[in-house]
XYZ file of C-alpha atoms in Angstrom:
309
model
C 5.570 5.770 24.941
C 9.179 7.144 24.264
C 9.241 8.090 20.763
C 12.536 9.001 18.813
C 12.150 11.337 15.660
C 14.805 10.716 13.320
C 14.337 12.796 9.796
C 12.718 16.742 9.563
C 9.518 16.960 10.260
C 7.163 19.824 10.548
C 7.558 20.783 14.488
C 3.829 20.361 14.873
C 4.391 16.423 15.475
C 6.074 16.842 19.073
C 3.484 18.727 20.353
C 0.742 16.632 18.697
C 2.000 13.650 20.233
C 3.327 15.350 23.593
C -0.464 16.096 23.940
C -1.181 12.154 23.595
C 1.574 11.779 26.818
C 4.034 10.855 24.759
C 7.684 11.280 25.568
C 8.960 12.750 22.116
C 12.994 13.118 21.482
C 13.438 15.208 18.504
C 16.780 14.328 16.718
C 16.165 15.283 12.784
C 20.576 14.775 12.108
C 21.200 12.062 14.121
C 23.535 9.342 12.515
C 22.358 5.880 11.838
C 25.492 4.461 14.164
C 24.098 6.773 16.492
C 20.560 5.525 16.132
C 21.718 1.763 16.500
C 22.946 2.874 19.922
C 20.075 4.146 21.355
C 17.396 2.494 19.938
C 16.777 -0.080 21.917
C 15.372 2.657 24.595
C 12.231 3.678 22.691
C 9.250 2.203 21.778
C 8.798 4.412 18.360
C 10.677 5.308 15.752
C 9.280 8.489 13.551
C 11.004 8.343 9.899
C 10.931 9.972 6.385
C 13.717 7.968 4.463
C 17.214 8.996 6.037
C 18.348 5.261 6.741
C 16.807 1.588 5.809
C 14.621 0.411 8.668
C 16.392 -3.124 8.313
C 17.309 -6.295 10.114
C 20.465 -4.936 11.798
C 18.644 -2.155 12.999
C 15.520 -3.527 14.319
C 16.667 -6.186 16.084
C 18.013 -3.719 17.676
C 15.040 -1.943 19.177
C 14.129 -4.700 21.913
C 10.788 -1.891 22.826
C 10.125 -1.018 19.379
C 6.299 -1.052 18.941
C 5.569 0.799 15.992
C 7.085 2.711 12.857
C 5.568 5.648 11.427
C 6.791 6.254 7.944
C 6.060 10.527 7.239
C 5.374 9.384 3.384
C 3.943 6.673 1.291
C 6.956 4.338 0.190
C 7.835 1.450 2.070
C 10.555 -0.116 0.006
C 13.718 0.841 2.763
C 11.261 -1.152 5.512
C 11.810 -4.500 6.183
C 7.992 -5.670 6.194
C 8.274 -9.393 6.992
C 10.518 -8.880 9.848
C 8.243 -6.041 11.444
C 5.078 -8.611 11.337
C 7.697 -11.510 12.831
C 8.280 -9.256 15.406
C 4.200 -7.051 15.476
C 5.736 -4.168 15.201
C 3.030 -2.070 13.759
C 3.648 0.096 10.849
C 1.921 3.488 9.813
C 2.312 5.384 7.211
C 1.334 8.616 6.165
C -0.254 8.592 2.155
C -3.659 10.152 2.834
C -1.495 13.593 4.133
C 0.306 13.940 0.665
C -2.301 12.407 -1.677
C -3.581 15.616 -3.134
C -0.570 17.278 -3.294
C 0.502 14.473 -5.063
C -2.585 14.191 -7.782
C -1.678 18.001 -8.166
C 1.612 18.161 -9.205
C 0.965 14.948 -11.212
C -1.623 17.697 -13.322
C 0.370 20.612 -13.257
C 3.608 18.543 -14.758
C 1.078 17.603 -17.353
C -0.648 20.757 -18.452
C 3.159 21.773 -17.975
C 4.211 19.280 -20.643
C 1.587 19.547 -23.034
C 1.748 23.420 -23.647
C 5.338 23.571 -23.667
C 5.424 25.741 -20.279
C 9.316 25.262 -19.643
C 10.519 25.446 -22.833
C 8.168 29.194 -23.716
C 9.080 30.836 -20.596
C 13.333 29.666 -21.275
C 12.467 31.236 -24.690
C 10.928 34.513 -23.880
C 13.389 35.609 -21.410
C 15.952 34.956 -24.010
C 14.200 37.286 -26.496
C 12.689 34.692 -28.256
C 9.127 34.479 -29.723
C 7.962 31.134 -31.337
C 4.655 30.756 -31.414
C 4.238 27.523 -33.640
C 7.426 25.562 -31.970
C 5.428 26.391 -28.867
C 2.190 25.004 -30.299
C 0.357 22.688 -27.370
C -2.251 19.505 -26.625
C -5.015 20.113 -25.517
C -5.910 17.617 -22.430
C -9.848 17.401 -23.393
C -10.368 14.502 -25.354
C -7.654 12.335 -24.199
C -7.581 8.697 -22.684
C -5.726 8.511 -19.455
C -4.497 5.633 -17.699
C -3.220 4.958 -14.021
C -1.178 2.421 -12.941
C -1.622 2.241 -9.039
C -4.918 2.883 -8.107
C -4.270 3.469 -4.158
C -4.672 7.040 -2.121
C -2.263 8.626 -4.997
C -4.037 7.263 -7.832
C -7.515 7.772 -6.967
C -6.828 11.455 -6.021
C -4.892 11.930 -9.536
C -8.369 10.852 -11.174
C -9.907 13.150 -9.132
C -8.352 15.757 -10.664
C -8.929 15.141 -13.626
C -12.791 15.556 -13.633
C -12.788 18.758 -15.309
C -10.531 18.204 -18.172
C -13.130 16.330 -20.058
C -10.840 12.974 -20.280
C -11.291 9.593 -20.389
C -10.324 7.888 -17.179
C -8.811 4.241 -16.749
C -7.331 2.526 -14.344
C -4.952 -0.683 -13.385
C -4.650 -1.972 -10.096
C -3.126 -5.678 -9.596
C -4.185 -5.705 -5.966
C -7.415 -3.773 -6.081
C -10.548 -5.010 -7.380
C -14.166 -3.092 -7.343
C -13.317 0.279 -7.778
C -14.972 1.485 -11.053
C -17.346 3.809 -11.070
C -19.220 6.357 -13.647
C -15.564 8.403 -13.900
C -13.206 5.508 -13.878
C -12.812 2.717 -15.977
C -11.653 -0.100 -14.411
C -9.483 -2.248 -16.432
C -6.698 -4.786 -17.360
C -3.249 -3.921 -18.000
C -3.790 -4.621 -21.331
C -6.533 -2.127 -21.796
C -4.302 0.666 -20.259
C -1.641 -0.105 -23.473
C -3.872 -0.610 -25.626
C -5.665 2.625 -25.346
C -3.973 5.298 -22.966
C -2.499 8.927 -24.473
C -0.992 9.796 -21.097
C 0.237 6.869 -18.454
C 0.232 8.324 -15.049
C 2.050 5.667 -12.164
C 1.158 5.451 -8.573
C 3.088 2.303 -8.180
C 5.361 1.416 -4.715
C 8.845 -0.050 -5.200
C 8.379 -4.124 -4.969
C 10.540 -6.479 -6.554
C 7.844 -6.593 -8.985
C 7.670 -3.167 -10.125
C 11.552 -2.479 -9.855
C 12.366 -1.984 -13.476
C 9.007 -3.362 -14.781
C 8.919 -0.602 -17.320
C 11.363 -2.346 -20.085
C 11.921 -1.507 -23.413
C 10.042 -3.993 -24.362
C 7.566 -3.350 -22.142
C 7.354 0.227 -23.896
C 7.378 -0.936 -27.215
C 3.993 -3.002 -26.352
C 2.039 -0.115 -26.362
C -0.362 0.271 -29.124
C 0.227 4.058 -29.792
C 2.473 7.079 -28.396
C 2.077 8.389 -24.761
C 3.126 10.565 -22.890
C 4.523 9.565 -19.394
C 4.382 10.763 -15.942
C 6.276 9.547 -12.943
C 5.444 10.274 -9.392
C 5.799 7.256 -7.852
C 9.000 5.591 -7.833
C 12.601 6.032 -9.912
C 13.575 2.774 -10.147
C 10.816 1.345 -12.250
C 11.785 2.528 -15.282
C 15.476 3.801 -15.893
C 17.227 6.317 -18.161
C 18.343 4.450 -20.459
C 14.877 2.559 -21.422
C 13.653 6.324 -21.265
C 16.209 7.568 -23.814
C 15.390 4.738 -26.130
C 11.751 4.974 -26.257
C 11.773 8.462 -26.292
C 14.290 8.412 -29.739
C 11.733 6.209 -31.041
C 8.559 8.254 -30.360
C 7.280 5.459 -28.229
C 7.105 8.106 -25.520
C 6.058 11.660 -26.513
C 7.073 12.971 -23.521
C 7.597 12.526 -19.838
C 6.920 13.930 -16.152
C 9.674 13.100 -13.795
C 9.496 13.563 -10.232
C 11.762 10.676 -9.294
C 14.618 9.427 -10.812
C 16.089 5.728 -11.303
C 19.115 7.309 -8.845
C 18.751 10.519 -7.525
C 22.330 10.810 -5.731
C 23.877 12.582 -8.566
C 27.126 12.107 -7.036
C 26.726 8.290 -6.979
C 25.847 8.076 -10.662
C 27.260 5.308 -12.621
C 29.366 6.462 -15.818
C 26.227 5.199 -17.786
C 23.485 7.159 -15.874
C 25.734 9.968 -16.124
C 25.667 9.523 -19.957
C 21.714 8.622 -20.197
C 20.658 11.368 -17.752
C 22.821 14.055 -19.415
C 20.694 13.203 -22.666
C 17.766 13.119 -20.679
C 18.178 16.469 -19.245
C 18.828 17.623 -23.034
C 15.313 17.060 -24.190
C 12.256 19.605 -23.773
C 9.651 17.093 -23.828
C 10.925 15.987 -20.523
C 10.117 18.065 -17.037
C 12.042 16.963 -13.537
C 11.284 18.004 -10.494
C 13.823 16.626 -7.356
C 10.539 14.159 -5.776
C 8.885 16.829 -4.698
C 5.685 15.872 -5.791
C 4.102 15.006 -2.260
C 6.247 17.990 -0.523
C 4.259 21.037 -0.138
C 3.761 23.168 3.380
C 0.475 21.827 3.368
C 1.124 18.222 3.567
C 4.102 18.740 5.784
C 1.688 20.096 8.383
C -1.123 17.524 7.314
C 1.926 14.184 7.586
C 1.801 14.931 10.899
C -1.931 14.537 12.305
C -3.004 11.418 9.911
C 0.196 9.954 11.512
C -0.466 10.940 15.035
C -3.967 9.945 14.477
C -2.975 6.428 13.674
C -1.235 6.164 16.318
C -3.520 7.164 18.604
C -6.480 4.968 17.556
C -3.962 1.857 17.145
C -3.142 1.857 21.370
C -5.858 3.563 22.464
């Protein structure tokens, strides 16, 4: 087939699938007019998240047999159109999971001892011991929302901490075992110290995470965010975190993350955000790691391969 990369990718992928006799055009800054022009001569399309895969553009690609998506969120995919048309769809979450469930733990341990906040203070000449007084993670009830290749490897991790596992899943069904509790949503607010989410984009989840929503908790919790931005936003975080209804979050992703495109009142909520130590951001990096860039690139490959072989 004549595949067209569109995003970066870690150069292993031509020759993987140049190995597989595929015809592999490599074009990481191409422009989305530009791809609209051409695409109608390949029968692949290799993507991270530079432009939607929508209507106007698919239609488009007369060939197109398959998408493969070089991460796990398929909310800039237009999913009912690709099974109108069966265009198959791959996508790559079992090549970032761990780095995922890893960063998810390090922004915790991160959070709960203070890590940013001591190391600011030291270099400034600063020794506080007792404002930099930490949690300890042992002992603690931990819930996931999303249990799914990200989730399950997050629980994974947290084996040896001596926690209590639960986990929510709306779609998923069976999965309990002797380390994780499976549970209702309910459960998870009734009982969770830390609320970790492994949740895609739907227009179910897109700002599910209301004030409200918050407030139904039964206790404080801390809050970490790997998934996606938009389900909560930073204004619902500001409020809950004034109110101790939050103790603290983890934020990999952000409700908008083109600071340039802000609105004048995510402007005003994130500059209050970023104001806080008992919040930790990282620019959705969570899944990035030269491991999983080289690892993206052989679970996609290998779908590919066992999908038209």
């Amino acid at each position: 087939m004549k595949i067209l990369i569109i995003d970066e990718m870690h150069l292993s992928i031509i020759d993987l699938l140049e190995k597989e006799g595929h015809q592999v055009d490599y074009e990481p800054k191409i422009s989305r007019s530009e791809i609209l022009e051409k695409v109608a001569g390949y029968h692949g399309l290799v993507i991270r998240s530079k432009t939607s895969m929508d209507r106007e553009l698919l239609e488009k690609a007369s060939q197109l047999q398959f998408i493969a998506r070089a991460g796990a969120g398929l909310d800039q995919i237009d999913l009912e159109y690709l099974v109108e048309r069966g265009i198959k769809l791959f996508h790559a979450a079992k090549g970032n999971r761990d780095a995922v469930a890893e960063h998810a733990i390090g922004g915790l341990l991160a959070l709960f001892n203070h890590v940013i906040k001591a190391d600011s203070e030291v270099r400034k000449g600063i020794w506080d011991r007792e404002g930099n007084r930490g949690h300890e993670l042992k002992g603690k009830t931990v819930g996931i929302m999303g249990y799914g290749n990200m989730g399950s490897q997050f629980a994974k991790r947290l084996k040896g901490f001596g926690v209590r596992v639960m986990a929510y899943d709306k779609y998923k069904l069976g999965f309990g075992s002797d380390e994780v509790e499976e549970v209702i949503w309910e459960k998870v607010k009734a009982e969770a110290d830390v609320l970790s989410l492994h949740i895609p984009l739907t227009s179910e989840t897109r700002n599910f995470f209301t004030y409200e929503e918050l407030k139904s908790f039964s206790k404080p919790f801390w809050l970490i965010n790997t998934a996606r931005g938009e389900v909560i936003s930073f204004e619902v975080l500001n409020r809950a975190l004034d109110e101790g209804i939050l103790k603290g979050a983890v934020l990999d992703v952000l409700e908008n993350e083109k600071f340039k495109k802000f609105t004048d009142k995510q402007k005003e909520e994130f500059e209050r955000l970023t104001a806080r130590d008992n919040v930790i951001f990282s620019p959705h990096v969570a899944g990035w790691t030269f491991e999983s860039y080289e690892k993206i690139n052989k679970v996609l490959v290998n779908r590919i391969k066992k999908a038209f072989n």
